[in-house]
Short mmCIF file of C-alpha atoms in Angstrom, two decimals:
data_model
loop_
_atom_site.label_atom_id
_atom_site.label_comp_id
_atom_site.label_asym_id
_atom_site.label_seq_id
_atom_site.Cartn_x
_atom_site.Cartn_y
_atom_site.Cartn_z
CA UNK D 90 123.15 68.34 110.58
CA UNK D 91 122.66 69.49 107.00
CA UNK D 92 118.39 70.46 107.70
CA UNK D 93 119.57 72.45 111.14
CA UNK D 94 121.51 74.40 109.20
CA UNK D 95 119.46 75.01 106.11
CA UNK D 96 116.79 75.33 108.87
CA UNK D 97 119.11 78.27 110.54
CA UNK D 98 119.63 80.38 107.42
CA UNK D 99 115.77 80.66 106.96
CA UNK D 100 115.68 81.48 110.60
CA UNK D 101 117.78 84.15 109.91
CA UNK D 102 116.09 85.67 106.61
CA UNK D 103 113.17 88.10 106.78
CA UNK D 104 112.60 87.97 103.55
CA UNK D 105 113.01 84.41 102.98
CA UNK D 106 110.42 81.63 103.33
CA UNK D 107 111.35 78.27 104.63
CA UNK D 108 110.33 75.17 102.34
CA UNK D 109 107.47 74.22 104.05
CA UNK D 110 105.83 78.17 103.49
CA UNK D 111 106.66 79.63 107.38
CA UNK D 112 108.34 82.97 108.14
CA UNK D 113 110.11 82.22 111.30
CA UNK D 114 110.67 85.52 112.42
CA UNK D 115 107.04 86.27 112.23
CA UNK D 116 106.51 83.75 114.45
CA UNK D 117 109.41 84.90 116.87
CA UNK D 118 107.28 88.20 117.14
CA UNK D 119 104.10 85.77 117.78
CA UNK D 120 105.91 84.63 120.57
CA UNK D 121 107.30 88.39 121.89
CA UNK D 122 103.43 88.93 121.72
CA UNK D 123 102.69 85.97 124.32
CA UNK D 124 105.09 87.15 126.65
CA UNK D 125 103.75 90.28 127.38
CA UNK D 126 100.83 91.25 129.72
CA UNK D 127 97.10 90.22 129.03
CA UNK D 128 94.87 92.77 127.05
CA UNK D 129 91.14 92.27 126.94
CA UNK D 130 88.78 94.00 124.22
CA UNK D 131 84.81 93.19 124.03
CA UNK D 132 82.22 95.00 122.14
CA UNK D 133 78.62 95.62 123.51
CA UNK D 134 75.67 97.25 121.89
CA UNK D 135 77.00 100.60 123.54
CA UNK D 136 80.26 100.61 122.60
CA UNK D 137 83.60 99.08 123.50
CA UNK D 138 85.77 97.67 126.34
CA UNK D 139 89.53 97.55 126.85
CA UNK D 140 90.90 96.32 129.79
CA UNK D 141 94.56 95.59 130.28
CA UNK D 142 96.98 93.73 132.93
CA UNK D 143 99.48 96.43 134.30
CA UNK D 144 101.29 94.78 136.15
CA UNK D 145 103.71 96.61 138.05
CA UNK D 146 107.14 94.53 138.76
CA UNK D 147 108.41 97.23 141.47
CA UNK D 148 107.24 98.98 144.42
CA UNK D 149 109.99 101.97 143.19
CA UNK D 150 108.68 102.19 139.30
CA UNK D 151 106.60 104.99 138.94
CA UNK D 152 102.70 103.30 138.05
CA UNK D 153 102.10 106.26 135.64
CA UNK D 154 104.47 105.27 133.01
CA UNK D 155 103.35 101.91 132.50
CA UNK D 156 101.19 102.67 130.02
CA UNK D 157 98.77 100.27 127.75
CA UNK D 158 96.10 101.57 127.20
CA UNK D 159 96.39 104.77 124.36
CA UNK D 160 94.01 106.88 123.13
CA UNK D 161 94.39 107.40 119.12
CA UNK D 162 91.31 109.59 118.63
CA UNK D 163 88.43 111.18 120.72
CA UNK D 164 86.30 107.73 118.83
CA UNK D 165 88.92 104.96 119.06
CA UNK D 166 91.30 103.14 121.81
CA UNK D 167 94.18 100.68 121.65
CA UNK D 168 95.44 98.54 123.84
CA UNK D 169 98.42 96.49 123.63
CA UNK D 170 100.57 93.33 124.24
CA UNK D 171 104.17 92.36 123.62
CA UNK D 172 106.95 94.96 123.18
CA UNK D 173 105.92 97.78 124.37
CA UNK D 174 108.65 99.93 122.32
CA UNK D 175 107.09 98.87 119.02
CA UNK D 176 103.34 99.39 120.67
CA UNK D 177 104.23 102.93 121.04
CA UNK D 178 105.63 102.83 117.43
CA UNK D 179 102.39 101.92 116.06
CA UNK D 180 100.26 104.01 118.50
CA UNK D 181 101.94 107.52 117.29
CA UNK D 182 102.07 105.81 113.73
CA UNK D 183 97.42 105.64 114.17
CA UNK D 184 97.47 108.90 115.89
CA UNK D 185 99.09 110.39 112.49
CA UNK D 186 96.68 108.44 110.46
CA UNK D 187 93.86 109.66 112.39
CA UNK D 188 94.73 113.34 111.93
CA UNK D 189 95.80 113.36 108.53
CA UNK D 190 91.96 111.86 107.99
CA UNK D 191 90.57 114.60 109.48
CA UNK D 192 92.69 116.95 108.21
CA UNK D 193 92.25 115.90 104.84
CA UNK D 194 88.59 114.83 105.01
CA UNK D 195 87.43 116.96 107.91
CA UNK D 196 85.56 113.67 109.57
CA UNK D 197 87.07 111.35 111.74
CA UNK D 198 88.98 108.06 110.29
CA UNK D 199 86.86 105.01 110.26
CA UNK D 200 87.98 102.19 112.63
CA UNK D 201 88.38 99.79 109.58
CA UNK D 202 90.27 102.30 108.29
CA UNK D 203 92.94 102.99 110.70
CA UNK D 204 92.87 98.70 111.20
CA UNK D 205 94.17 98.43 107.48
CA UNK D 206 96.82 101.37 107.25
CA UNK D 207 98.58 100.05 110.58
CA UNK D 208 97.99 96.60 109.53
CA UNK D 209 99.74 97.44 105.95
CA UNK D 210 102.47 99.18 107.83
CA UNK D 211 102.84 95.99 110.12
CA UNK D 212 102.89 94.20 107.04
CA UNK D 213 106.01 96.04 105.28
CA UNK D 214 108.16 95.01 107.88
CA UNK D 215 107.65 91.41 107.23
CA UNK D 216 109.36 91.72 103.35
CA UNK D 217 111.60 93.93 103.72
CA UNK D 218 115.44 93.35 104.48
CA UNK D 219 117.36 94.87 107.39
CA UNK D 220 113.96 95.28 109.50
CA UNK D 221 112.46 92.79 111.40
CA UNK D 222 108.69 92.46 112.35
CA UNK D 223 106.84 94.27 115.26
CA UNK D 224 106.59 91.92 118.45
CA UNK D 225 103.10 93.20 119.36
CA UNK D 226 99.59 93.11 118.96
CA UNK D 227 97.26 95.56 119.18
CA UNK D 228 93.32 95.27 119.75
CA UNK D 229 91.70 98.72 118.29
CA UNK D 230 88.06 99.56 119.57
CA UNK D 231 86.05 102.88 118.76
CA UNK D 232 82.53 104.10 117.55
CA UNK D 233 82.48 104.02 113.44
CA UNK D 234 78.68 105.60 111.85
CA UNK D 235 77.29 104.67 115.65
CA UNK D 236 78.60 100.96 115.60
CA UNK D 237 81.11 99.54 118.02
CA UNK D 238 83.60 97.84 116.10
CA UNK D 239 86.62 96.00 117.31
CA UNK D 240 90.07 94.81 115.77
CA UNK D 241 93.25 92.96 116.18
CA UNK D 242 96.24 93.14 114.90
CA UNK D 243 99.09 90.50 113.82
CA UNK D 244 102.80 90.81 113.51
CA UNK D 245 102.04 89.40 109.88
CA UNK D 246 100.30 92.37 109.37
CA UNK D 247 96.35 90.58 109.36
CA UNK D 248 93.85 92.28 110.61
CA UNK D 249 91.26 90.20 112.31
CA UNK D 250 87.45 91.64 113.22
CA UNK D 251 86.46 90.15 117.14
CA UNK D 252 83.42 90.29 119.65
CA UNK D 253 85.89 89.76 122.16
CA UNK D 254 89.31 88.79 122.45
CA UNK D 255 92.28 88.77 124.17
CA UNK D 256 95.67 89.16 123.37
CA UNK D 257 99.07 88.59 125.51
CA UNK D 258 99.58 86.05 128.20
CA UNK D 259 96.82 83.52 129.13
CA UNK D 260 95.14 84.34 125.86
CA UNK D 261 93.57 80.74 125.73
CA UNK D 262 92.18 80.37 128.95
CA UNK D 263 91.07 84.34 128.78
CA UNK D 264 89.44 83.29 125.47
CA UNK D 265 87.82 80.41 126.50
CA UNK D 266 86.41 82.25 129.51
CA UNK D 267 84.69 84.62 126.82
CA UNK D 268 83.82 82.50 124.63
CA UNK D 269 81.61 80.75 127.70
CA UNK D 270 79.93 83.92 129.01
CA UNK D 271 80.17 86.28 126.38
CA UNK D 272 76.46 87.23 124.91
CA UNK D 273 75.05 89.90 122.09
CA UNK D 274 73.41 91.39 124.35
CA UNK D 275 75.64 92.76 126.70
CA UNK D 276 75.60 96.64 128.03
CA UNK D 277 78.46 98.53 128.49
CA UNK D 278 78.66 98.17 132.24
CA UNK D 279 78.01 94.85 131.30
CA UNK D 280 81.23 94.71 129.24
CA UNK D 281 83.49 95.91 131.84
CA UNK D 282 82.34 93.50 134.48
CA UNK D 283 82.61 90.06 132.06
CA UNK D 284 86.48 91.66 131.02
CA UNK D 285 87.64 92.25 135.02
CA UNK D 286 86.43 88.65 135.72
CA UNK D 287 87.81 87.12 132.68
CA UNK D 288 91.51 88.91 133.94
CA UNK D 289 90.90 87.37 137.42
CA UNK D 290 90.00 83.86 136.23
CA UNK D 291 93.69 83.62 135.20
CA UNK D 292 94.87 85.84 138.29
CA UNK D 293 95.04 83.93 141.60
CA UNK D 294 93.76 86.08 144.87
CA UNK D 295 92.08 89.05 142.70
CA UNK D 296 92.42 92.01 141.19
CA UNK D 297 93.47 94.89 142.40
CA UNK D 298 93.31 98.92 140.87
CA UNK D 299 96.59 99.56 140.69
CA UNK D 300 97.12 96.68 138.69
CA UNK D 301 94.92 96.95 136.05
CA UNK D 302 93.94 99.39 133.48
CA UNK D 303 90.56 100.26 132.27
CA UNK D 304 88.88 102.35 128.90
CA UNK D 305 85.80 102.17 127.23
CA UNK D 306 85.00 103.72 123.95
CA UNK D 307 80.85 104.51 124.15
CA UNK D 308 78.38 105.23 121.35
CA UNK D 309 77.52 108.40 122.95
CA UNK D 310 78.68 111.89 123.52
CA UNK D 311 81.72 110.65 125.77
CA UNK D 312 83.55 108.39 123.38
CA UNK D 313 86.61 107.51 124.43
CA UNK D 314 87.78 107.50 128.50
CA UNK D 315 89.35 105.81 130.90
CA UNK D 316 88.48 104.91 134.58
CA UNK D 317 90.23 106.02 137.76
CA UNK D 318 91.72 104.08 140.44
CA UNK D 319 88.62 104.59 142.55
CA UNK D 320 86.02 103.67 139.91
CA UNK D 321 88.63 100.47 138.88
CA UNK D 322 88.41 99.49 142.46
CA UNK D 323 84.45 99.85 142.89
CA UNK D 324 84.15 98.38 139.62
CA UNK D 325 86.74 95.31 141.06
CA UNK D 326 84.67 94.74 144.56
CA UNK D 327 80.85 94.23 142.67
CA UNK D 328 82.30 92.03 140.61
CA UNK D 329 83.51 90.11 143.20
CA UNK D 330 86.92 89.89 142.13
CA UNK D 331 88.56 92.67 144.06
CA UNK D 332 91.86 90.92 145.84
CA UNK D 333 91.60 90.63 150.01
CA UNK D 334 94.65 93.11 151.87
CA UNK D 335 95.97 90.10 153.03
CA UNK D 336 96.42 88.76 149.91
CA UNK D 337 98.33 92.16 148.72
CA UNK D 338 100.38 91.99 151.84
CA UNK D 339 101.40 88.32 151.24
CA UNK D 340 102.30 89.15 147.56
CA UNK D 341 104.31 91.92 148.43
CA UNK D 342 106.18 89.95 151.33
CA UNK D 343 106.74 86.70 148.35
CA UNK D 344 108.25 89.73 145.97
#
C-alpha cells in the first residue's frame, strides 16, 4: 500500500523522477500520442512524403477543419499525431521560428534547425512545475541545401532523424510495413504510393480521399504542397488500395 502511494506522488510530479529514473507524465503524453490518428513521413531522393489518417468521426463535421497536415514554410511540412490542441501549439510556435530565421538571416531556417528549437521548447515543459508535457508528436519534412531531410519529435523533447516513420495509432505494424518495402532508391511518386499502402495495410476495405490527407515537400521549384481530393483518389485507385462504394456504404450504415 505504502509503494502505490509513493508510486502516486511521482505520478503526480512533473518535475520529479521516480526511483527507478521514469517521468510518468512523459509517458502519459507517449500514450496521448498513440491514441491519435496515424501519420506517415518517408524521404526519397526527391524530397519528402507526409501522409496522414483524417479520419472523419461525423457525416455533420465540416472535413475542412480537420486539419493535420501544416505547412511551416514554403521548404518544410509537419504532420501530426496525438492532441491536436498542442499540435497547433507547436505548429504556430515553427512558423515563428521559421520567420524570425529569415527575418533575421534573410535565408530560410534549416530543417535541423527548426527540429531542435521545437524540440527544446518540447523539452521545457518536461522540468518545469505547473505545466505538463505536450501529448503529440510531430514528424517535420522539408528540402535543407537540396537534401530531403526528415524528423520526429518526442514529448521528452528528443528529436529523432528517420527514412520513414510513422507516428500515432498502428505505429508498429505501419513501421514494420516500411521497414519491409522501404528502399534508397525510391522517387517521389514512389514515396506517396509505399505511404497510401502502408495506411491501408492497417485499414480494412481501403482508403478512401476524404479520409486521408496528403503533402509532399520536393527538391524542386514547388517545395511544399498538398494534393486534392481528386489527385488523393487517383493516387488511391493505382495503388490498388482505393476502398469499393459498397464498402463506404456498409461503413456508413455500421456508424
Amino acid at each position: 500500500m505504502q509503494g502505490q502511494s509513493q508510486q502516486q506522488a511521482y505520478d503526480r510530479g512533473i518535475t520529479i523522477f521516480s526511483p527507478d529514473g521514469r517521468l510518468y507524465q512523459v509517458e502519459y503524453a507517449r500514450e496521448a500520442v498513440k491514441r491519435g490518428t496515424a501519420s506517415i513521413g518517408i524521404r526519397t531522393d526527391d524530397g519528402v512524403v507526409l501522409a496522414v489518417d483524417k479520419r472523419i468521426r461525423s457525416p455533420l463535421m465540416e472535413r475542412t477543419s480537420v486539419e493535420k497536415i501544416h505547412k511551416a514554410d514554403d521548404h518544410i511540412g509537419i504532420a501530426s499525431a496525438g492532441h491536436v490542441a498542442d499540435a497547433r501549439q507547436l505548429i504556430d510556435f515553427a512558423r515563428r521560428q521559421a520567420q524570425v530565421n529569415q527575418l533575421r538571416y534573410g535565408e530560410p531556417i534549416g530543417v535541423e534547425t527548426l527540429t531542435k528549437a521545437v524540440t527544446d521548447h518540447i523539452q521545457q515543459y518536461t522540468q518545469v512545475g505547473g505545466a505538463r508535457p505536450f501529448g503529440v508528436a510531430l514528424i517535420i519534412g522539408g528540402i535543407e541545401d537540396g537534401e530531403p531531410r526528415l524528423y520526429e519529435t518526442d514529448p521528452s523533447g528528443t528529436p529523432y532523424e528517420w527514412q520513414a516513420l510513422a507516428v500515432g495509432a498502428d505505429r508498429g505494424d505501419i513501421e514494420d510495413y516500411l521497414e519491409a518495402n522501404y528502399s534508397d532508391d525510391l522517387s517521389l511518386d514512389e514515396g506517396v504510393d509505399l505511404a497510401l499502402e502502408a495506411l491501408a495495410s492497417v485499414n480494412d476495405g481501403g482508403l478512401t480521399p476524404e479520409g486521408i490527407g496528403l503533402a509532399t515537400v520536393s527538391v524542386g521549384d514547388d517545395g511544399f504542397g498538398q494534393l486534392s481530393d481528386d489527385e488523393i483518389e487517383s493516387r488511391l485507385e493505382a495503388a490498388g488500395v482505393l476502398a469499393d462504394e459498397a464498402d463506404e456504404d456498409d461503413e456508413d450504415d455500421e456508424e
